[in-house]
Coordinates of C-alpha atoms and ligand atoms in Angstrom, one line a residue:
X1 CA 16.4 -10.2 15.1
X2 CA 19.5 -11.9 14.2
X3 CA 21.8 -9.8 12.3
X4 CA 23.8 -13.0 10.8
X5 CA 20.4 -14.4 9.8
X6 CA 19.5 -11.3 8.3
X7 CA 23.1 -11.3 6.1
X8 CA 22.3 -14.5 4.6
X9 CA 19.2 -13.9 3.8
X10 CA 20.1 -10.9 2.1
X11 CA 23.1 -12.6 0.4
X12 CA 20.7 -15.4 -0.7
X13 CA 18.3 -12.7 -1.9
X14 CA 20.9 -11.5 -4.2
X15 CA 22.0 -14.4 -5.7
X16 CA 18.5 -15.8 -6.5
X17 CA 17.8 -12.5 -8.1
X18 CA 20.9 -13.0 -10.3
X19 CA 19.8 -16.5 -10.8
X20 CA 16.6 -15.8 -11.6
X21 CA 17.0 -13.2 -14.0
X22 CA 19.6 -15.3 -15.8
X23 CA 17.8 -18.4 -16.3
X24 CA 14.5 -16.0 -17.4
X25 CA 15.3 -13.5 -19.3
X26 CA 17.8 -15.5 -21.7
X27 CA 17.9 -13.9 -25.0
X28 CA 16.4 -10.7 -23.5
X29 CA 19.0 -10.2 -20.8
X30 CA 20.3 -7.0 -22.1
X31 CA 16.5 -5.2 -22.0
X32 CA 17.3 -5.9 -17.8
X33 CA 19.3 -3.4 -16.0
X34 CA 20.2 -3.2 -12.6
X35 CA 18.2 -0.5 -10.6
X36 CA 21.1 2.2 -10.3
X37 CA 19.0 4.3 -7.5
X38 CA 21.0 4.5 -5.0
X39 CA 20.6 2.6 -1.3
X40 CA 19.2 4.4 0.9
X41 CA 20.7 4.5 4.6
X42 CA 18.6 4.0 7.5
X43 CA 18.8 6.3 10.8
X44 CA 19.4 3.4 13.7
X45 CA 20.9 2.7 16.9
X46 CA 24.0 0.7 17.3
X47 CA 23.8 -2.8 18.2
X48 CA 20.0 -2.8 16.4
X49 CA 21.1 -2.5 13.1
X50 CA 18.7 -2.5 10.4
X51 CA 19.7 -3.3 6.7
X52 CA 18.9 -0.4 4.3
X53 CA 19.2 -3.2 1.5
X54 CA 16.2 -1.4 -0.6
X55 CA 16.7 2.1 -2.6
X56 CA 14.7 4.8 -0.4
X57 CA 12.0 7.5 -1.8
X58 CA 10.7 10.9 0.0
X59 CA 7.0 11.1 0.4
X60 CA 5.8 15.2 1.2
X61 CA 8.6 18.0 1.6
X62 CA 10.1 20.4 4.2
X63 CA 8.9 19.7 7.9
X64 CA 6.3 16.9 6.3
X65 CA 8.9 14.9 4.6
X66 CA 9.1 11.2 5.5
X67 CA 12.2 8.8 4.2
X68 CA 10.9 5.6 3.2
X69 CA 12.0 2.1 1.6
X70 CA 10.3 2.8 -2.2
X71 CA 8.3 -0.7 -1.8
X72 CA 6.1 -0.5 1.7
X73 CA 4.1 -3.2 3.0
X74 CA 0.5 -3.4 3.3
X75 CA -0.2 -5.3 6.8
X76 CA -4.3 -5.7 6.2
X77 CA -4.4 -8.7 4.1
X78 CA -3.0 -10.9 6.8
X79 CA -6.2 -10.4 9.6
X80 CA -8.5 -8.6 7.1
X81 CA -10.6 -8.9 3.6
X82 CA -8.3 -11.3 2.2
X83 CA -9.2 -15.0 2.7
X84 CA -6.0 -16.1 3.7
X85 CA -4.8 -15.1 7.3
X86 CA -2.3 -17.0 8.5
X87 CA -1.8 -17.6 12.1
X88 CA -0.3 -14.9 13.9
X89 CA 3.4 -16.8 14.2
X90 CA 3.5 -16.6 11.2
X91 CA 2.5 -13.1 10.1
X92 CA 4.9 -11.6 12.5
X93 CA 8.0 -14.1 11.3
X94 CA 7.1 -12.2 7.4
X95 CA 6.9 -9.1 8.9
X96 CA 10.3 -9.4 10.1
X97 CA 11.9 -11.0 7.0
X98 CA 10.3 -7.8 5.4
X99 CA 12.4 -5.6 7.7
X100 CA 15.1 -7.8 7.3
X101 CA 14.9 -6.9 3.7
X102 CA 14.8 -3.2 4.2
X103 CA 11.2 -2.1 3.9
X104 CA 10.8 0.3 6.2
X105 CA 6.8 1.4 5.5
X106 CA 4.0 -0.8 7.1
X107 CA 0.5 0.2 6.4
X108 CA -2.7 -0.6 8.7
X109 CA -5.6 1.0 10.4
X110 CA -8.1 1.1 12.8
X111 CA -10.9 -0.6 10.8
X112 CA -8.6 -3.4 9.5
X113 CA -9.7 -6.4 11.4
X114 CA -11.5 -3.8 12.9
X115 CA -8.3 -3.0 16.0
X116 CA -6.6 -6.8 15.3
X117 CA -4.1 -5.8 12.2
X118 CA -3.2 -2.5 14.3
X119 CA -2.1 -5.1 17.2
X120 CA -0.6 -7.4 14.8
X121 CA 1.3 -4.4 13.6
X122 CA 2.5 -3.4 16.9
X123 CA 3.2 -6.8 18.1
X124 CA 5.6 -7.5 15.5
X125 CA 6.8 -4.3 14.5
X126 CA 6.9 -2.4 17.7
X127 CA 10.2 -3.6 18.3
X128 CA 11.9 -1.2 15.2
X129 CA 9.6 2.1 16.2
X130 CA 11.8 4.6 15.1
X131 CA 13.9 2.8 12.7
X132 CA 10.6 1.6 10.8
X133 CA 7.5 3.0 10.5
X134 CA 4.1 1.7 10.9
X135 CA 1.4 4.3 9.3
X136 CA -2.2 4.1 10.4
X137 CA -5.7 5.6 9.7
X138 CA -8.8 7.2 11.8
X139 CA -12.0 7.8 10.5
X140 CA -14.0 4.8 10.1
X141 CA -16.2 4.5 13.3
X142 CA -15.8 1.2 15.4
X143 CA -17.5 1.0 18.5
X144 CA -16.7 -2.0 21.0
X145 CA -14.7 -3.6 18.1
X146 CA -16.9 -3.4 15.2
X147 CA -17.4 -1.3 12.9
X148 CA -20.5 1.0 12.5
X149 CA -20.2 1.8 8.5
X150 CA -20.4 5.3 9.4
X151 CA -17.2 7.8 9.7
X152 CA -16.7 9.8 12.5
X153 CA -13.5 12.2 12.2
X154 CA -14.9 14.7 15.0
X155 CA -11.8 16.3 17.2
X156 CA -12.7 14.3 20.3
X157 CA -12.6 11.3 18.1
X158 CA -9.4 11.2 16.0
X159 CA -7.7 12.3 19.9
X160 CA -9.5 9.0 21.3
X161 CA -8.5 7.1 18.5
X162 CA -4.7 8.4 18.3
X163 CA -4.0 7.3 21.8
X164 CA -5.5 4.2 21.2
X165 CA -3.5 3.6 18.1
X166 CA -0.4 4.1 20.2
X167 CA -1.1 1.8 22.4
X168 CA -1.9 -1.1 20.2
X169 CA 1.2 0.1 17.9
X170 CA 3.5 0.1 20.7
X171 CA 4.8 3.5 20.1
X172 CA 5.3 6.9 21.5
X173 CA 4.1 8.7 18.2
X174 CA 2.3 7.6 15.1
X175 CA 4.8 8.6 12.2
X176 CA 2.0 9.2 9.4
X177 CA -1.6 9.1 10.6
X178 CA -4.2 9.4 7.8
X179 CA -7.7 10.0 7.2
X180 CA -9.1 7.0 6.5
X181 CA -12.2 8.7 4.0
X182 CA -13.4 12.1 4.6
X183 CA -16.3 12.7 7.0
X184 CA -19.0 15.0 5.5
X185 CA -20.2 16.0 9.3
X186 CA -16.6 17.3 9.8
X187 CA -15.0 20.6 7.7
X188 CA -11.4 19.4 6.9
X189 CA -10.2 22.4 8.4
X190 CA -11.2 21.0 12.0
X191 CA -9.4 17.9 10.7
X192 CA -6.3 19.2 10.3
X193 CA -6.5 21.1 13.1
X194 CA -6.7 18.6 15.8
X195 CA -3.8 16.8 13.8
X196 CA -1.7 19.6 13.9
X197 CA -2.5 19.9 17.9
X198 CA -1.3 16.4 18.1
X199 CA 1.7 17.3 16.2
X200 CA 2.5 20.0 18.8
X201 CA 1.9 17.1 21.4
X202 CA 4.3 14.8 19.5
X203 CA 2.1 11.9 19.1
X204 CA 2.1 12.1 15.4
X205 CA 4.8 13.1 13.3
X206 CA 2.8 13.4 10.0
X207 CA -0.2 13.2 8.5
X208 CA -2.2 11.8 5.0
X209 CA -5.6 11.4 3.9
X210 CA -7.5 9.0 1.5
X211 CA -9.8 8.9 -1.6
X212 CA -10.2 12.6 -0.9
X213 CA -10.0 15.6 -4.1
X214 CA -7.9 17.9 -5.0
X215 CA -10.0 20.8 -3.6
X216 CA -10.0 18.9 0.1
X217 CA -6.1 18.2 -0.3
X218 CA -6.0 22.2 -0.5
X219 CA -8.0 23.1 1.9
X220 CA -6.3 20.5 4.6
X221 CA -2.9 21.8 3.3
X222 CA -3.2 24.8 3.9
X223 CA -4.1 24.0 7.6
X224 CA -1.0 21.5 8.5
X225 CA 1.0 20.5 5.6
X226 CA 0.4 16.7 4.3
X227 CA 2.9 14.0 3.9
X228 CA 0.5 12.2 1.4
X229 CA -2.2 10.9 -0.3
X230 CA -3.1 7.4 -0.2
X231 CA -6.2 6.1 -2.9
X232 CA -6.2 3.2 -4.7
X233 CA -4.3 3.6 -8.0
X234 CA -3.0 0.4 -10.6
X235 CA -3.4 -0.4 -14.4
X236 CA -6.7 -1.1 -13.9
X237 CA -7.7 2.2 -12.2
X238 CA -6.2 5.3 -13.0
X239 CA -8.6 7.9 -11.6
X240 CA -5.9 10.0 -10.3
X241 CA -4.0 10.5 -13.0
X242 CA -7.3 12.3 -14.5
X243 CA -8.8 14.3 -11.4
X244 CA -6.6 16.2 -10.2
X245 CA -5.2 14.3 -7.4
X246 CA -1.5 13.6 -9.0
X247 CA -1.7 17.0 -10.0
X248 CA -2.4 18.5 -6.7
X249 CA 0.1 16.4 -5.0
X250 CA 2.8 16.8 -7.6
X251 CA 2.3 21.1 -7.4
X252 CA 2.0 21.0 -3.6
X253 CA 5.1 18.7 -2.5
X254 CA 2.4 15.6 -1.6
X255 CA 3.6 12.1 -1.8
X256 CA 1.3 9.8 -2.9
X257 CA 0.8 5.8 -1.9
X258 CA -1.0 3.4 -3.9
X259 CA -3.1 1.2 -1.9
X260 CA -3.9 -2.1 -4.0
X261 CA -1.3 -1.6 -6.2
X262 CA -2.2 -5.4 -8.0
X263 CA -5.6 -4.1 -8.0
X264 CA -6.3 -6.3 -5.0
X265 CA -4.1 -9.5 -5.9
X266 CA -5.8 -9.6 -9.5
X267 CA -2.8 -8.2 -11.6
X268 CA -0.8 -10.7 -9.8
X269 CA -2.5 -13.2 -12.0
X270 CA -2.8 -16.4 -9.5
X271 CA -6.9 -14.9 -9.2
X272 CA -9.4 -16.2 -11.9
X273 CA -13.0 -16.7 -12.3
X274 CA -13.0 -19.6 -10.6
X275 CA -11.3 -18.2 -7.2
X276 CA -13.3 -18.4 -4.4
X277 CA -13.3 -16.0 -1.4
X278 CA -14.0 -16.2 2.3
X279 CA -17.2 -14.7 1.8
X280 CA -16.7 -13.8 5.7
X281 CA -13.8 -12.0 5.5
X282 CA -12.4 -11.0 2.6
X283 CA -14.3 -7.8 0.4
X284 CA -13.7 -8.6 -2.9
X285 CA -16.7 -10.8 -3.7
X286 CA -18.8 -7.5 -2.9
X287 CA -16.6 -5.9 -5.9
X288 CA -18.3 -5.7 -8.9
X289 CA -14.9 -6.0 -10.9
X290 CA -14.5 -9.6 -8.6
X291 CA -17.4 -11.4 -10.5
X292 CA -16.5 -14.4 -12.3
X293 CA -17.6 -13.0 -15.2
X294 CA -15.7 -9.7 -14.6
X295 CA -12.6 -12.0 -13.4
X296 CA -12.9 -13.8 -17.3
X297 CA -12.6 -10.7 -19.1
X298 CA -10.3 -8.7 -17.5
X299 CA -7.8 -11.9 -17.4
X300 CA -6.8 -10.5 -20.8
X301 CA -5.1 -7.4 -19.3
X302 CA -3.3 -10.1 -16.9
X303 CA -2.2 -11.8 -20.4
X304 CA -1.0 -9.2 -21.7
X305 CA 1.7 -8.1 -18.7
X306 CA 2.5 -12.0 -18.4
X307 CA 3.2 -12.1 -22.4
X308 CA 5.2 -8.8 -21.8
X309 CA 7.0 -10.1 -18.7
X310 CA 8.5 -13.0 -20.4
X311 CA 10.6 -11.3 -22.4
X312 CA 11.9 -9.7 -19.9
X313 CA 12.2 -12.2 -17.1
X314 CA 9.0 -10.3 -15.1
X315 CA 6.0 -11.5 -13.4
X316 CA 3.0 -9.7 -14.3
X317 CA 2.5 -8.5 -10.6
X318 CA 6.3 -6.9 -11.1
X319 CA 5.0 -5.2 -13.8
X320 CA 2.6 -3.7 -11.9
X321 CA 4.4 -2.4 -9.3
X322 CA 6.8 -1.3 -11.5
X323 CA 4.9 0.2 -13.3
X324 CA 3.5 2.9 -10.4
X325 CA 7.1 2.9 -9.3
X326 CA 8.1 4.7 -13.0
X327 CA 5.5 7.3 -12.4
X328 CA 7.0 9.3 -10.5
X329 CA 9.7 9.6 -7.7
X330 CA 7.1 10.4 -4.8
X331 CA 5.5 7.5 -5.6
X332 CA 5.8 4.7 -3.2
X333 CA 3.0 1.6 -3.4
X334 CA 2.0 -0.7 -0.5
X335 CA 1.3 -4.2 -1.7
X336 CA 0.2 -6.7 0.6
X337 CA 1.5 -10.3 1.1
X338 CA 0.8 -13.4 3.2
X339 CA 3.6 -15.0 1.7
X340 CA 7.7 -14.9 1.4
X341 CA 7.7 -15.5 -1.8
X342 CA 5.8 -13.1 -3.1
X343 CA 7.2 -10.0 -1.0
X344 CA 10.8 -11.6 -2.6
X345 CA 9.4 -11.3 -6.1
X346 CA 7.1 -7.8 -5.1
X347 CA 10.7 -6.8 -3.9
X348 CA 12.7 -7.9 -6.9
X349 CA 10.5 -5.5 -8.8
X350 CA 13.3 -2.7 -7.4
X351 CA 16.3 -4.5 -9.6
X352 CA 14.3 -3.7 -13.3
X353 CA 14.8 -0.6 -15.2
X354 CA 12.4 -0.3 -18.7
X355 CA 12.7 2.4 -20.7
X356 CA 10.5 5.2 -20.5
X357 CA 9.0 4.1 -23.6
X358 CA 9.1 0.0 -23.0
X359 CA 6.8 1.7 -19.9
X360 CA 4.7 3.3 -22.5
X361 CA 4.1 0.6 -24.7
X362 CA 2.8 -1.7 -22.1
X363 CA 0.6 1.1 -20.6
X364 CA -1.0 1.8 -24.1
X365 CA -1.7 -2.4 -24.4
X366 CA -3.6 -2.3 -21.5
X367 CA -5.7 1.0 -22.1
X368 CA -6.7 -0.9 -25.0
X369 CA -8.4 -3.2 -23.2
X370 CA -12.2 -1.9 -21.5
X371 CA -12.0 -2.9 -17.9
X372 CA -14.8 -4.9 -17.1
X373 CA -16.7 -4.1 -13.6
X374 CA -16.7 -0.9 -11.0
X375 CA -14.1 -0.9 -8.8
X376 CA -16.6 -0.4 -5.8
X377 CA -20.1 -1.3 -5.6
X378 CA -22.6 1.8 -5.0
X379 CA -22.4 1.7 -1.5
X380 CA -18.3 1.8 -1.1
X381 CA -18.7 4.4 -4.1
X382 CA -20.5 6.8 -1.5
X383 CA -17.7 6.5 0.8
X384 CA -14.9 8.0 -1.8
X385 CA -14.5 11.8 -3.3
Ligands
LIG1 N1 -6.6 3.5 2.2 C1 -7.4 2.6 1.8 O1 -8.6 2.8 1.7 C2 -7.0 1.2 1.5 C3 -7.8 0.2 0.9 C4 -7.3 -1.0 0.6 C5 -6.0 -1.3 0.9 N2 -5.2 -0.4 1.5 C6 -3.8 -0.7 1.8 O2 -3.2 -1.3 0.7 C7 -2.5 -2.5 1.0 C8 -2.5 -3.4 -0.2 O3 -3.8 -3.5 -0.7 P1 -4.5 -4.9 -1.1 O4 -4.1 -6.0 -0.2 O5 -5.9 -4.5 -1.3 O6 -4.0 -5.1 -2.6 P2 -2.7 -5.6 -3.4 O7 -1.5 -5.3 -2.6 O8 -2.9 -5.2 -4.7 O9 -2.9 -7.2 -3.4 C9 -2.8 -8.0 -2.3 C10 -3.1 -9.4 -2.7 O10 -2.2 -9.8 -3.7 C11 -1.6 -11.1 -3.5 N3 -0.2 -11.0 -3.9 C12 0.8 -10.3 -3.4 N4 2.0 -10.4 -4.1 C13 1.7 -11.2 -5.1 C14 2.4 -11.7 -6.2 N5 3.7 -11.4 -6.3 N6 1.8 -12.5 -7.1 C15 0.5 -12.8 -7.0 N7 -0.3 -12.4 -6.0 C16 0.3 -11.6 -5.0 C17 -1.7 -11.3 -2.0 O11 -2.0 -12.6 -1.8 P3 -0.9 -13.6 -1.0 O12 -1.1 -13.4 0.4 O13 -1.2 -14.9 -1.5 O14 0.5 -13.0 -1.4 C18 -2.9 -10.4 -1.6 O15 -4.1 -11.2 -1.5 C19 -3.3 -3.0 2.2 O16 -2.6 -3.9 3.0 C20 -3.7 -1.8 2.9 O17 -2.6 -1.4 3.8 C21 -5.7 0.8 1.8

């Protein structure tokens, strides 16, 4: 990467979010604060320098802590279950500008694609291991390429599938390796055994699981010490914050990572009922919350962060980042992007500051308004604890 490039696009980064917030927020200006977290620095090499331009947040403690940029970036979209893929140049040239901008957490797994975002991921990002870190997930069986629908965390599997990963990651050890969702064939306790094995080997550094309850995160815990948890979590579904999961995490030293964190693109509010998905490859028209008709109603809760973002020079998906990012320090979403400007405006999100209570008065508009639709249809339901 080109370390000049990377200045300028970092000092152009700066002044358009100066710019930006001056010619939006107007009369409002003084609601706006700069973010006064402090940078975070980033361990590298000389002559490979990587800006640390982004504030940095811990996910887990002790030996299972993991230093990472508070915004990640969620790789799937751009090969998997969200219409738009662009071509591969492409991908990996906003991959980099995201590094260039100082994220330092890339999401994918196995199943994404199934095995093509995991190569897209290593291709482009193989080049930082150790200075950023790509996080991936087992547990979703895919035999010759595709995927089965059935889960298969066995210990002979998740060792197959961990060498595997390294290869098409490019890397020596996987930094955080999750389960992907739990395997009722498998006790958690063999789970994180073999994990921990493969600690001791030093082909994974840490580990996570997904859409998994409290009493698993225990039980695994107790066996090898999790980095985090990683289930979906936005405005629109707040299931965590009512079973336990946050709790668990938040008495146990977990970090926890938002997956969807716009509820799928929705909150970002350029979806309507109208949109119409590659019924090939993209998920969400199996979503019972995706329906047109689901789309039309919950557009209001879209209204109201837009109306509430204009005062304060902030897009409704800003809102919704920012609004996981307020919850709590360990907190550190993963939103997905095929497109430069949104990760600029995704990242801006980092230079706003509400008050605890501007926070809550959003929060309580939206609870006012029913969300319309399951998040998952019955079959995905099966799949989660
Ligand atoms: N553990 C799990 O089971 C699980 C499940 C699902 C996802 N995930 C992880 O979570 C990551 C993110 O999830 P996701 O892609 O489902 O949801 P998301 O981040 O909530 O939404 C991504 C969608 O939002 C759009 N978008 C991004 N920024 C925007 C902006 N500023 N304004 C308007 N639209 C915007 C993107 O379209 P453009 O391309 O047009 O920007 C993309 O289609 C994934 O990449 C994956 O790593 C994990």
């Amino acid at each position: 990467m080109n370390t000049q490039q990377g200045i300028s696009r970092r000092g152009f980064l700066k002044s358009a979010v100066a710019v930006g917030a001056a010619i939006s927020v107007g009369p409002a200006l003084e609601k706006v604060e700069a973010a006064t977290m402090p940078a975070g620095g980033n361990s590298t090499s000389a002559g490979n320098e990587i800006p640390s331009s982004l504030p940095h947040r811990t996910l887990g403690t002790g030996k299972a802590a993991f230093e990472v940029s508070a915004l990640g970036f969620g790789v799937m979209g751009m090969t998997y279950n969200r219409s738009q893929h662009p071509d591969k140049k492409q991908c990996i040239r906003l991959l980099h500008e995201a590094v260039d901008r100082g994220v330092t957490l890339f999401d994918t797994a196995i199943i994404y694609g199934p095995l093509n975002n995991e190569e897209l991921a290593g291709e482009a990002l193989g080049e930082f291991r150790g200075k950023v870190s790509v996080t991936t997930k087992f547990g979703h069986e895919v035999i010759d390429g595709k995927a089965t629908g059935r889960q298969d965390s066995r210990p002979e599997t998740i060792r197959r599938y961990c060498e595997e990963s390294l290869r098409r990651l490019r890397t020596e050890a996987i930094p955080l390796f999750y389960q992907h969702r739990f395997d009722r064939n498998t006790p958690v306790e063999d789970v994180a055994g073999t994990i921990a094995d493969l600690m001791k080997e030093g082909k994974v550094l840490r580990w996570g699981m997904c859409e998994v309850n409290a009493d698993t995160i225990r039980r695994a815990h107790a066996v090898c010490p999790l980095t985090a948890i990683q289930s979906e979590y936005h405005l629109m579904h707040r299931a965590v914050e009512t079973n336990g999961v946050l709790d668990v995490c938040r008495e146990l030293g977990i970090g926890f990572v938002p997956y969807s964190p716009m509820n799928r693109g929705f909150l970002g509010g350029e979806l309507n009922e109208y949109t119409q998905f590659d019924t090939a490859n993209d998920n969400r028209h199996t979503l019972p919350r995706f329906t047109p008709e689901a789309m039309r109603a919950n557009y209001r809760i879209v209204n109201v962060l837009q109306r509430f973002g204009r005062e304060r020079g902030m897009t409704s998906a800003q809102l919704a980042l920012g609004w996981l990012l307020q919850k709590e320090p360990w907190i550190v979403p993963i939103p997905g992007t095929t497109k430069l400007s949104h990760l600029e405006e995704n990242l801006r999100t980092l230079d706003f500051t509400l008050s605890p209570e501007e926070w809550k008065r959003l929060e309580d508009a939206v609870a006012a308004i029913p969300v319309t639709g399951d998040r998952y249809n019955a079959e995905q339901q099966k799949q989660v604890q």
